[in-house]
C-alpha positions as a printed Julia matrix, in Angstrom:
463×3 Matrix{Float64}:
   7.99   14.16   20.36
   8.77   18.16   21.34
   5.37   19.62   22.14
   3.94   22.62   19.52
   5.1    25.78   21.12
   9.25   24.37   21.05
   9.39   24.67   17.11
   9.83   28.23   15.33
  10.0    29.16   11.85
  13.31   27.92    9.77
  16.28   29.85    9.77
  19.37   28.67    8.92
  20.85   31.75    9.23
  20.36   31.37   13.14
  22.04   27.85   12.73
  19.15   26.11   12.56
  19.89   21.92   11.1
  19.37   22.14    7.35
  18.36   18.22    7.55
  14.76   19.17    9.25
  11.96   18.09    6.67
   7.91   18.13    6.39
   6.74   14.62    6.54
   2.97   14.64    5.35
   0.47   12.22    4.62
  -3.12   12.26    4.22
  -5.89    9.55    3.64
  -7.77   10.53    1.49
 -11.69   10.66    1.02
 -12.26    7.64   -1.21
 -14.77    6.05    0.67
 -15.12    1.84    0.72
 -11.57    1.39   -0.92
  -7.61    2.45    0.21
  -5.28    5.66   -1.15
  -2.99    7.32    1.08
  -0.29    9.84    0.12
   2.82   10.38    1.39
   5.32   13.14    0.88
   8.97   14.34    2.73
   9.72   18.24    1.72
  13.32   18.17    2.57
  14.09   21.68    3.51
  17.37   22.27    2.42
  15.67   22.35   -1.31
  12.51   24.49    0.01
  12.95   26.53    3.31
   9.59   27.31    3.96
   8.06   30.43    4.94
   4.39   28.87    6.01
   3.11   25.06    6.33
   2.41   22.75    4.1
  -1.16   23.07    2.6
  -4.44   21.49    3.26
  -5.57   18.44    1.96
  -4.35   17.55   -1.47
  -2.52   20.81   -1.88
   0.13   19.78    1.19
   2.14   17.73   -1.63
   2.82   20.6    -4.01
   6.59   21.12   -2.89
   7.3    17.33   -1.47
  10.99   15.77   -3.4
   9.54   12.25   -2.62
   5.88   11.37   -3.17
   4.68    7.87   -2.21
   1.04    6.12   -2.9
  -0.33    3.55   -1.15
  -3.33    1.65   -2.51
  -5.25    3.51   -5.61
  -8.29    2.03   -5.77
 -12.77    2.7    -4.53
 -15.89    1.43   -4.95
 -17.74    2.95   -7.04
 -14.4     4.7    -9.4
 -16.16    8.06   -9.07
 -14.43    8.42   -5.54
 -10.92    7.88   -6.2
 -11.25    9.55   -9.95
 -11.75   13.06   -7.94
  -9.15   12.4    -5.46
  -6.42   11.56   -7.73
  -7.58   14.9    -9.52
  -6.85   16.57   -6.61
  -3.77   14.8    -6.17
  -2.03   16.12  -10.0
  -3.37   19.73   -9.45
  -1.27   19.83   -6.78
   2.18   18.08   -8.67
   2.67   20.24  -11.48
   5.59   17.97  -12.04
   4.05   14.79  -11.98
   5.97   12.65  -10.56
   5.12    9.63   -8.03
   8.36    8.0    -6.92
   6.47    4.74   -5.35
   3.18    3.47   -5.91
   2.52    0.47   -3.71
  -0.58   -1.92   -4.07
  -1.53   -3.91   -1.14
  -2.85   -6.93   -2.85
  -5.0    -7.94   -6.0
  -8.64   -6.57   -4.82
 -10.79   -4.19   -7.2
 -11.41   -1.02   -3.98
  -7.37   -0.98   -3.73
  -6.42   -1.16   -7.58
  -8.75   -0.13  -10.22
  -7.99    3.82  -10.02
  -4.19    2.82  -11.19
  -4.08    3.75  -15.17
  -6.21    7.14  -14.03
  -3.15    7.89  -11.95
  -0.75    6.67  -14.33
  -2.07    7.53  -17.13
   0.05    8.53  -19.94
  -0.9    12.01  -21.25
  -2.12   13.5   -18.4
  -0.86   11.44  -15.62
   2.15   10.6   -12.77
   5.44    9.16  -14.34
   5.86    6.75  -11.93
   9.85    5.25  -10.62
   8.88    3.02   -8.66
   5.83    0.39   -8.15
   6.01   -2.79   -5.76
   3.65   -5.24   -4.91
   3.29   -8.94   -3.45
   4.44  -11.81   -5.84
   1.61  -13.67   -5.85
   0.96  -16.96   -7.86
  -0.86  -17.62  -11.16
  -3.47  -20.16   -8.97
  -4.25  -17.4    -6.63
  -4.48  -14.4    -9.47
  -6.66  -16.95  -10.36
  -8.42  -17.2    -7.02
  -8.89  -13.07   -6.98
 -10.51  -12.62  -10.17
 -13.32  -15.24   -8.79
 -13.21  -13.3    -5.92
 -14.37  -10.14   -7.76
 -16.66  -12.13   -9.82
 -18.52  -13.08   -6.65
 -19.07   -9.96   -5.51
 -20.14   -8.45   -8.66
 -22.41  -11.31   -9.06
 -24.07  -10.14   -5.47
 -23.35   -6.2    -5.83
 -23.66   -5.5    -9.41
 -20.66   -3.42  -11.16
 -18.34   -4.78  -13.75
 -15.07   -6.26  -13.47
 -13.08   -3.97  -16.14
  -9.9    -5.06  -18.47
  -7.2    -3.52  -16.32
  -8.35   -5.66  -13.3
  -8.37   -8.85  -15.84
  -5.23   -7.75  -17.4
  -3.37   -7.38  -13.34
  -4.63  -11.41  -13.3
  -3.0   -12.64  -16.36
  -0.3   -10.29  -16.86
   0.5    -8.06  -13.82
   3.93   -7.24  -15.1
   3.29   -6.7   -18.7
   0.55   -4.4   -17.54
   2.23   -2.71  -15.32
   5.48   -2.29  -17.3
   3.24   -0.95  -19.69
   3.08    2.58  -17.68
   6.7     3.09  -18.2
   8.7     2.48  -14.75
  11.78    2.12  -14.0
  11.52   -0.87  -11.51
   9.03   -3.0   -10.84
   9.09   -5.31   -7.24
   7.82   -7.72   -6.25
   7.5    -8.47   -2.81
   7.56  -12.6    -1.45
   6.42  -13.42    1.72
   8.65  -15.03    4.75
   7.99  -18.79    3.22
   4.73  -21.28    2.2
   4.57  -19.28   -1.9
   5.01  -21.4    -5.34
   7.7   -20.6    -7.42
   6.07  -19.49  -10.73
   6.22  -16.49  -11.87
   4.51  -13.7   -11.68
   4.43  -13.23  -15.56
   6.78  -12.49  -18.99
   4.5   -11.93  -21.58
   4.62   -9.92  -24.21
   3.97   -6.11  -24.3
   0.33   -5.48  -23.83
  -1.57   -4.17  -27.19
  -0.66   -0.28  -28.15
   2.97   -0.88  -26.59
   3.1     1.88  -23.89
   4.96    5.78  -23.63
   7.06    5.7   -21.24
   7.72    8.83  -19.04
  10.15   10.7   -17.12
  11.29    9.44  -14.43
  12.93   11.58  -11.24
  17.15   10.82  -11.02
  17.95    8.13   -9.69
  21.05    9.23   -9.15
  19.65   13.13   -8.1
  19.84   14.89   -4.68
  17.54   12.91   -2.94
  17.29    9.24   -3.66
  15.46    5.99   -3.04
  17.44    2.66   -2.71
  16.14   -1.55   -1.73
  18.81   -1.94    1.65
  17.53   -4.4     4.52
  14.57   -4.2     6.73
  16.12   -6.09    9.05
  19.84   -5.41    9.68
  20.17   -6.62   13.02
  18.93  -10.32   12.15
  20.93  -12.2    10.37
  18.34  -15.15    9.49
  16.23  -12.31    7.55
  18.95  -11.16    4.99
  18.09   -8.99    2.5
  17.4   -11.21   -0.82
  17.51   -9.23   -4.42
  16.93  -10.64   -7.69
  16.43   -9.22  -11.01
  14.62  -11.92  -12.92
  14.75   -9.77  -16.2
  13.06   -6.03  -17.76
   9.58   -5.89  -19.51
   9.06   -3.33  -22.1
  12.53   -1.24  -20.8
  11.09   -1.77  -16.9
  13.41   -3.82  -14.39
  11.73   -6.62  -12.96
  13.17   -7.92   -9.63
  12.12   -9.85   -6.55
  12.7    -9.45   -3.54
  12.65  -10.43    0.3
  13.05   -8.56    3.61
  13.63   -5.39    1.57
  13.06   -1.83    2.59
  12.81    1.36    0.39
  15.57    3.6     2.2
  14.9     7.46    1.27
  18.35    9.47    1.81
  20.47   12.18    0.74
  23.99   11.87   -1.3
  25.26   12.38    2.68
  22.76    9.42    4.23
  22.09   11.46    6.76
  18.19   11.89    6.06
  16.97    8.85    6.46
  13.37    7.19    5.78
  11.69    3.87    4.99
   9.07    2.22    3.15
   9.49   -1.57    4.49
   6.54   -3.77    2.82
   6.23   -7.12    5.19
   3.59   -9.7     2.74
   1.5   -12.53    5.02
   1.03  -15.36    1.93
  -2.81  -16.66    1.73
  -3.31  -19.93    2.84
  -1.69  -22.86    0.54
  -4.27  -25.18    1.92
  -7.32  -23.09    0.13
  -5.34  -22.49   -2.5
  -4.62  -26.04   -3.51
  -8.31  -26.85   -3.11
  -9.07  -24.24   -5.24
  -6.28  -25.27   -7.99
  -8.18  -28.82   -7.98
 -11.81  -27.55   -7.93
 -10.48  -25.34  -11.25
  -9.26  -28.39  -12.69
 -12.79  -30.1   -12.48
 -14.75  -27.3   -14.05
 -12.48  -27.76  -16.81
 -12.3   -31.22  -16.73
  -8.62  -31.32  -17.02
  -6.41  -34.05  -15.87
  -5.01  -33.28  -12.04
  -2.06  -31.39  -11.97
  -2.15  -29.76  -14.65
  -3.69  -26.6   -13.81
  -0.26  -24.67  -14.52
   0.41  -26.32  -18.04
  -3.5   -25.04  -18.72
  -3.65  -21.26  -17.6
  -1.52  -20.21  -20.03
  -4.02  -20.86  -22.94
  -5.59  -17.59  -24.5
  -8.79  -19.63  -24.43
  -9.08  -20.95  -20.94
  -7.96  -16.98  -19.76
 -11.29  -15.99  -22.17
 -13.7   -18.45  -20.7
 -12.97  -17.64  -17.0
 -14.32  -14.17  -17.79
 -17.09  -15.36  -19.47
 -18.59  -18.76  -19.71
 -16.94  -20.05  -16.67
 -17.35  -17.31  -13.71
 -20.09  -17.83  -12.2
 -18.92  -21.58  -11.48
 -15.16  -19.81  -10.75
 -17.07  -17.27   -8.3
 -18.81  -20.7    -6.29
 -15.46  -21.89   -6.25
 -13.86  -19.75   -4.79
 -16.54  -19.53   -1.42
 -16.3   -22.69   -1.04
 -12.71  -22.73   -0.92
 -11.65  -19.75    1.2
 -14.67  -18.05    3.02
 -13.58  -15.82    4.82
  -9.63  -16.29    4.54
  -8.12  -13.59    2.88
  -6.14  -13.63   -0.11
  -1.84  -12.69    0.08
  -1.92   -8.97    1.19
   1.18   -6.71    1.79
   1.3    -4.31    4.98
   3.41   -1.37    4.65
   5.26    1.28    7.39
   6.48    4.46    7.04
   8.76    5.96    8.89
  12.37    6.77    9.91
  14.75    4.38   10.06
  16.68    5.36   13.2
  13.36    7.21   15.14
  16.0     7.41   18.16
  18.41   10.34   16.22
  15.12   12.63   15.25
  13.14   14.73   17.06
   9.59   15.6    15.73
   6.17   18.07   16.01
   3.01   16.9    15.42
   1.54   20.52   13.89
  -1.7    18.53   12.69
  -3.42   16.86   13.98
  -1.17   18.2    17.47
  -0.28   15.87   19.98
   1.01   15.74   23.33
   4.85   14.84   23.64
   5.88   11.53   23.79
   9.05    9.8    24.86
   9.62    8.38   21.92
   9.56    9.95   17.82
   6.21    7.86   17.63
   5.28    9.37   14.07
   4.88    6.24   12.17
   2.39    4.85    9.54
   1.51    1.33    9.37
  -1.54    0.29    6.67
  -2.68   -2.82    6.51
  -4.27   -3.38    3.35
  -6.22   -7.17    3.71
  -3.65   -8.69    5.98
  -5.76  -11.28    9.05
  -4.84  -10.28   12.09
  -6.86  -12.41   13.89
  -5.09  -15.71   14.96
  -2.37  -15.62   17.9
  -0.25  -16.83   15.77
  -0.92  -14.18   12.84
  -0.69  -11.73   15.2
   2.47  -12.81   16.43
   3.79  -12.9    12.93
   2.93   -9.55   11.88
   4.93   -8.43   15.23
   7.71  -10.4    13.79
   7.79   -8.53   10.48
   8.13   -4.87   11.99
   9.33   -5.26   15.33
  10.33   -2.16   17.54
   8.24   -0.34   14.16
   4.57   -0.96   15.93
   6.0     0.76   18.68
   6.82    4.4    16.66
   3.63    3.81   15.27
   1.34    6.68   15.6
  -1.13    6.17   12.83
  -2.44    2.59   11.73
  -4.73    1.99    9.35
  -7.21   -1.5    10.09
  -7.61   -3.71    7.25
  -9.95   -4.45    5.44
 -11.4    -1.95    6.4
 -12.29   -2.04    9.5
 -13.86   -6.04    9.34
 -14.48   -8.03   12.91
 -13.18  -10.61   10.4
  -9.69   -8.93    9.56
  -8.59   -7.77   13.61
  -9.78   -8.68   16.56
 -10.86   -5.97   18.82
  -9.88   -7.42   22.22
  -6.4    -7.71   20.9
  -5.19   -4.78   18.92
  -1.59   -4.87   17.64
  -0.35   -1.72   18.13
  -0.5     1.41   20.96
  -1.3     3.86   17.88
  -2.97    7.22   18.77
  -4.81    7.45   15.86
  -6.59    4.54   13.99
  -7.6     4.7    10.88
 -10.68    2.68    8.69
 -11.19    3.82    5.04
 -14.79    2.75    5.27
 -17.78    3.42    3.21
 -19.76    0.34    1.88
 -22.91    0.6    -0.82
 -23.77   -2.66    1.0
 -24.99   -4.18    4.58
 -21.17   -4.9     5.33
 -20.55   -3.33    8.47
 -17.17   -1.34    7.6
 -15.99   -0.94   10.1
 -17.53   -2.78   12.94
 -17.99   -1.07   16.16
 -16.44   -3.64   18.15
 -13.0    -1.89   17.56
 -14.21    1.55   16.71
 -15.27    0.46   20.7
 -11.79   -0.88   21.73
 -10.19    2.13   20.34
 -11.71    4.32   22.36
 -11.15    2.71   25.45
  -7.33    2.5    24.98
  -8.2     6.5    24.88
  -6.93    6.63   21.14
  -8.87    8.42   18.58
 -10.41    6.89   15.91
 -11.06    8.25   12.04
 -13.57    6.69    9.72
 -12.36    8.27    6.06
 -15.39    8.61    4.2
 -16.36    9.67    0.09
 -17.09   13.39    1.59
 -13.47   15.44    1.45
 -13.78   16.22    4.12
 -13.95   12.97    6.31
  -9.88   12.8     4.8
  -7.01   12.51    7.73
  -4.32   14.96    7.21
  -1.04   14.59    8.88
   1.75   17.4     9.52
   5.51   16.53   11.18
   8.28   18.53   11.06
  11.1    15.88   11.78
  14.77   17.34   12.97
  17.93   15.71   13.97
  18.42   15.58   17.6
  21.39   17.97   18.98
């Protein structure tokens, strides 16, 4: 990575490489939640006369726009930041929306983000493959939270629990991609019900054959033990529905000379805890053992789960899971071949580095406590961890998800998106202290707009 004073304004007449581009990103200030926005602005499309703008305005001229998670508790913060992002994007085009897991404070803003009347048109939605039983666990977890701290479970969350495919297809994406982990899941699908009441009004998405494209490619091209697995499992309301494993979304131009990737990695929930929960549900409803899958599709059962049985389900969740986490999807955003590029960090300024270290890693609610958990994470991302400049702590910086003595990255910037309205230690002081000991920078992104974390990089092919 080069020092800032070695960069001049792009001038094609002076022989500057037209394949240069800006990468801009912002951890949006939504408090207790998650809303990360990233964009790529290619200089062949928008030759630059000035740096990208501040806050959400940095995304105005981006050719590619993606979002990782979209929610907050309370909702007013995510609604404000969605409004700011929409104001900066007159074309209302969103290429990729990634949802890390089934928690309200990570997904509750989705209906506003993709609202047919004035929201974004989304091309691709990516989320983890989660079986019905675990989605019921997510409902029980949300119920336990509302009973303890107040709030309510909205219709969108309930719809996502019971029929995520149909619920997301109602927003009119070109494709919905469910990402499987490296084993441990069952074979029950993510839901294929008829389209929701009211149908949908699919909006025009970006031309998939345009000058800038996003294609699914192998996440581990040099590892024959982890080949790309991809299958179309059907269509829902006009949206193609796919299941993938070991996949990366690669952003490229027509010559494949511009290569940026988004790599999802899924850590499945503890199957033993899920089995305990399934057995408990059968007891609550007086079903015969092993009949969970048969009964869970019944409309009256689903209604009882959000009404008369909700308290018992919440109690069952606490018994079966305790402080264990559900399935969560991490996301790496960075160059496909960093050795072939130089980069300049404009915001914040960074020292020169022998690696082109500008990657970003979001971790949802992934647990990185035990050695085996950290090892699986390291295997999932390999050398990408070494190219990570910004690392977002899982679960808002909870000490139940990270070990202060064994952080999994040498990132320059560590982010905790946390502003709890309860007495939770989010972020935990020991994690902030560990970052300080590493002589790295810690950023706590809260709900005030000034706490958002902005980054701007100019990326150019090496000569």
